Tab-separated table of C-alpha atoms and ligand atoms in Angstrom:
chain	number	residue	atom	x	y	z
A	1	MET	CA	137.978	94.333	48.143
A	2	THR	CA	137.677	96.129	44.809
A	3	ASN	CA	136.312	99.681	44.718
A	4	VAL	CA	134.676	101.036	41.568
A	5	LEU	CA	133.754	104.684	40.959
A	6	PHE	CA	131.481	105.767	38.084
A	7	VAL	CA	131.951	109.301	36.815
A	8	CYS	CA	129.795	111.555	34.623
A	9	LEU	CA	129.313	115.307	34.416
A	10	GLY	CA	126.461	116.094	36.817
A	11	ASN	CA	126.143	112.839	38.821
A	12	ILE	CA	122.364	113.008	38.388
A	13	CYS	CA	121.778	110.900	35.238
A	14	ARG	CA	124.398	108.437	33.973
A	15	SER	CA	126.761	107.677	36.865
A	16	PRO	CA	124.027	107.222	39.511
A	17	THR	CA	122.330	104.851	37.054
A	18	ALA	CA	125.590	102.914	36.759
A	19	GLU	CA	125.948	102.843	40.554
A	20	GLY	CA	122.410	101.500	41.068
A	21	VAL	CA	122.590	98.986	38.217
A	22	MET	CA	125.996	97.639	39.259
A	23	ARG	CA	125.036	97.429	42.939
A	24	LYS	CA	122.019	95.259	42.111
A	25	LYS	CA	123.943	93.085	39.644
A	26	LEU	CA	126.698	92.560	42.242
A	27	GLN	CA	124.078	91.446	44.772
A	28	GLN	CA	122.663	89.005	42.233
A	29	ALA	CA	126.174	87.704	41.485
A	30	GLY	CA	127.012	87.301	45.191
A	31	LEU	CA	129.784	89.901	44.910
A	32	SER	CA	128.404	92.657	47.176
A	33	ASP	CA	131.070	92.095	49.798
A	34	THR	CA	133.859	91.901	47.216
A	35	ILE	CA	133.161	94.870	44.957
A	36	LYS	CA	131.943	98.242	46.291
A	37	VAL	CA	130.541	100.966	44.054
A	38	ASP	CA	130.040	104.718	44.188
A	39	SER	CA	129.479	107.553	41.709
A	40	CYS	CA	130.302	111.232	41.309
A	41	GLY	CA	130.373	114.058	38.778
A	42	THR	CA	133.174	116.207	37.444
A	43	GLY	CA	130.906	119.262	37.827
A	44	SER	CA	129.463	120.727	41.023
A	45	TRP	CA	126.106	122.167	39.819
A	46	HIS	CA	123.983	119.388	41.315
A	47	VAL	CA	125.934	118.512	44.477
A	48	GLY	CA	123.529	117.250	47.153
A	49	SER	CA	120.682	116.611	44.683
A	50	SER	CA	118.790	113.395	44.029
A	51	PRO	CA	119.152	111.913	40.566
A	52	ASP	CA	117.136	113.554	37.770
A	53	GLU	CA	113.448	112.487	37.958
A	54	ARG	CA	113.593	111.058	34.430
A	55	THR	CA	116.597	108.951	35.488
A	56	ILE	CA	114.850	107.737	38.648
A	57	SER	CA	111.694	106.757	36.794
A	58	MET	CA	113.475	104.976	33.918
A	59	ALA	CA	115.644	103.058	36.387
A	60	GLU	CA	112.565	102.138	38.428
A	61	GLN	CA	110.968	100.613	35.324
A	62	TYR	CA	114.008	98.360	35.029
A	63	GLY	CA	113.995	97.400	38.721
A	64	TYR	CA	116.626	99.761	40.114
A	65	ASP	CA	115.979	102.137	43.029
A	66	LEU	CA	118.110	105.293	42.743
A	67	SER	CA	116.021	107.451	45.093
A	68	GLU	CA	118.484	107.432	48.000
A	69	LEU	CA	121.496	108.571	45.947
A	70	ARG	CA	122.826	112.126	46.233
A	71	ALA	CA	125.175	113.888	43.830
A	72	ARG	CA	128.734	114.707	44.778
A	73	LYS	CA	131.784	116.020	42.965
A	74	LEU	CA	134.947	114.056	42.134
A	75	SER	CA	137.602	114.731	44.799
A	76	ALA	CA	141.334	114.153	45.278
A	77	ASN	CA	140.524	111.522	47.888
A	78	ASP	CA	138.768	109.398	45.254
A	79	TYR	CA	142.133	108.600	43.682
A	80	LEU	CA	143.216	107.043	46.982
A	81	ARG	CA	140.062	104.976	47.487
A	82	PHE	CA	139.187	103.553	44.086
A	83	ASP	CA	140.737	100.773	42.023
A	84	TYR	CA	138.640	101.493	38.921
A	85	ILE	CA	137.431	104.919	37.862
A	86	LEU	CA	135.003	104.414	34.975
A	87	ALA	CA	133.942	107.415	32.900
A	88	MET	CA	130.736	107.694	30.891
A	89	ASP	CA	132.132	109.686	27.968
A	90	THR	CA	135.429	110.895	26.591
A	91	ARG	CA	135.061	114.342	28.140
A	92	ASN	CA	134.561	112.789	31.600
A	93	LEU	CA	137.530	110.501	30.895
A	94	ALA	CA	139.773	113.435	29.988
A	95	ASP	CA	138.720	115.298	33.147
A	96	VAL	CA	139.402	112.277	35.369
A	97	ILE	CA	142.827	111.781	33.774
A	98	LYS	CA	143.649	115.492	34.074
A	99	THR	CA	143.060	115.572	37.825
A	100	ALA	CA	144.638	112.176	38.586
A	101	PRO	CA	147.855	112.189	40.618
A	102	ALA	CA	150.866	110.909	38.687
A	103	ASP	CA	151.187	107.920	41.026
A	104	PHE	CA	147.541	106.773	40.777
A	105	GLN	CA	147.626	102.989	41.089
A	106	GLY	CA	144.189	102.106	39.729
A	107	GLU	CA	142.656	101.977	36.274
A	108	ILE	CA	140.907	104.876	34.546
A	109	LYS	CA	138.728	103.675	31.661
A	110	LEU	CA	135.526	104.282	29.753
A	111	LEU	CA	132.679	102.221	31.225
A	112	LEU	CA	131.803	100.958	27.746
A	113	ASP	CA	135.247	99.349	27.454
A	114	PHE	CA	133.439	96.550	29.317
A	115	ALA	CA	130.419	96.416	26.960
A	116	PRO	CA	130.254	94.178	23.894
A	117	GLY	CA	129.104	96.806	21.337
A	118	ASP	CA	131.063	99.333	19.277
A	119	GLU	CA	129.947	102.419	21.190
A	120	LEU	CA	132.557	104.214	23.264
A	121	GLU	CA	130.340	106.577	25.215
A	122	VAL	CA	127.164	106.610	27.286
A	123	PRO	CA	125.622	109.742	25.698
A	124	ASP	CA	124.545	112.580	27.986
A	125	PRO	CA	120.698	112.347	28.109
A	126	TYR	CA	120.124	115.552	30.093
A	127	PHE	CA	118.954	117.857	27.300
A	128	GLY	CA	117.203	115.170	25.256
A	129	GLY	CA	114.063	113.041	25.370
A	130	GLU	CA	113.036	109.765	26.935
A	131	SER	CA	114.856	107.621	24.377
A	132	GLY	CA	118.176	108.950	25.679
A	133	PHE	CA	117.384	107.754	29.198
A	134	LEU	CA	116.404	104.346	27.870
A	135	ARG	CA	119.691	104.123	25.970
A	136	VAL	CA	121.583	105.003	29.166
A	137	ILE	CA	120.050	102.046	31.015
A	138	GLN	CA	120.640	99.625	28.155
A	139	LEU	CA	124.294	100.575	27.618
A	140	ILE	CA	125.002	100.558	31.353
A	141	GLU	CA	123.373	97.162	31.931
A	142	ALA	CA	125.490	95.632	29.158
A	143	ALA	CA	128.696	97.184	30.510
A	144	CYS	CA	128.007	96.099	34.099
A	145	ASP	CA	127.388	92.536	32.924
A	146	GLY	CA	130.678	92.720	31.013
A	147	PHE	CA	132.578	94.070	34.010
A	148	ILE	CA	131.257	91.324	36.303
A	149	SER	CA	132.026	88.577	33.753
A	150	GLN	CA	135.565	89.873	33.329
A	151	TYR	CA	136.035	90.099	37.099
A	152	GLN	CA	134.788	86.530	37.586
A	153	LEU	CA	137.038	85.261	34.797
A	154	ASN	CA	140.092	87.018	36.238
A	155	SER	CA	139.307	85.698	39.758
A	156	SER	CA	139.088	82.144	38.479
A	157	ILE	CA	142.414	82.524	36.654
A	158	ASP	CA	144.055	84.044	39.767
A	159	SER	CA	142.827	81.226	42.025
A	160	PRO	CA	142.284	78.037	39.987
A	161	ALA	CA	140.139	75.350	41.615
B	201	LIG	P1	124.953	113.408	33.842
B	201	LIG	O1	123.955	114.385	33.016
B	201	LIG	O2	126.345	113.923	33.593
B	201	LIG	O3	124.696	112.090	33.213
B	201	LIG	O4	124.509	113.517	35.279
B	201	LIG	C1	123.974	115.770	33.145
B	201	LIG	C2	123.325	116.370	34.202
B	201	LIG	C3	123.296	117.747	34.298
B	201	LIG	C4	123.936	118.517	33.357
B	201	LIG	C5	124.600	117.903	32.311
B	201	LIG	C6	124.615	116.535	32.209
B	201	LIG	N1	123.907	119.911	33.456
B	201	LIG	O5	124.399	120.589	32.516
B	201	LIG	O6	123.391	120.454	34.438
């Protein structure tokens, strides 16, 4: 079992989108029992809240249901549970690294390390318009596809037919 945690600032826009997108793509790839996903924020302002309405409605247009998700804050226990902690932007990445225990065994990376484009960050859409929410979905879909392809490639190398 591989456990993947997506991290943003508020856990109401980007990381819940990544959780919902990856969960559906894993189902489609037949990997739901192999890779588990979750999301959280580095901040606590929105703990307990549903994703932002603009996030829910953009995701719905792309076929992802985020309505059941609830925001939570990154905790010390997450470093024990997760193999990959994937941050949306460099500020989130720095915060995840700062609070990681020295003996953390997993990988802390930017989500877009798994995407084909040149962008490093999934930009925070919270204070912007609809185009920002669209960009979030597009970048996240590309990165999730990249993550799954890399996982499948590594599994086939680890256990050749
Ligand atoms: P997220 O977006 O980190 O993608 O969930 C944000 C949500 C809320 C705030 C900032 C970013 N906020 O300042 O409340």
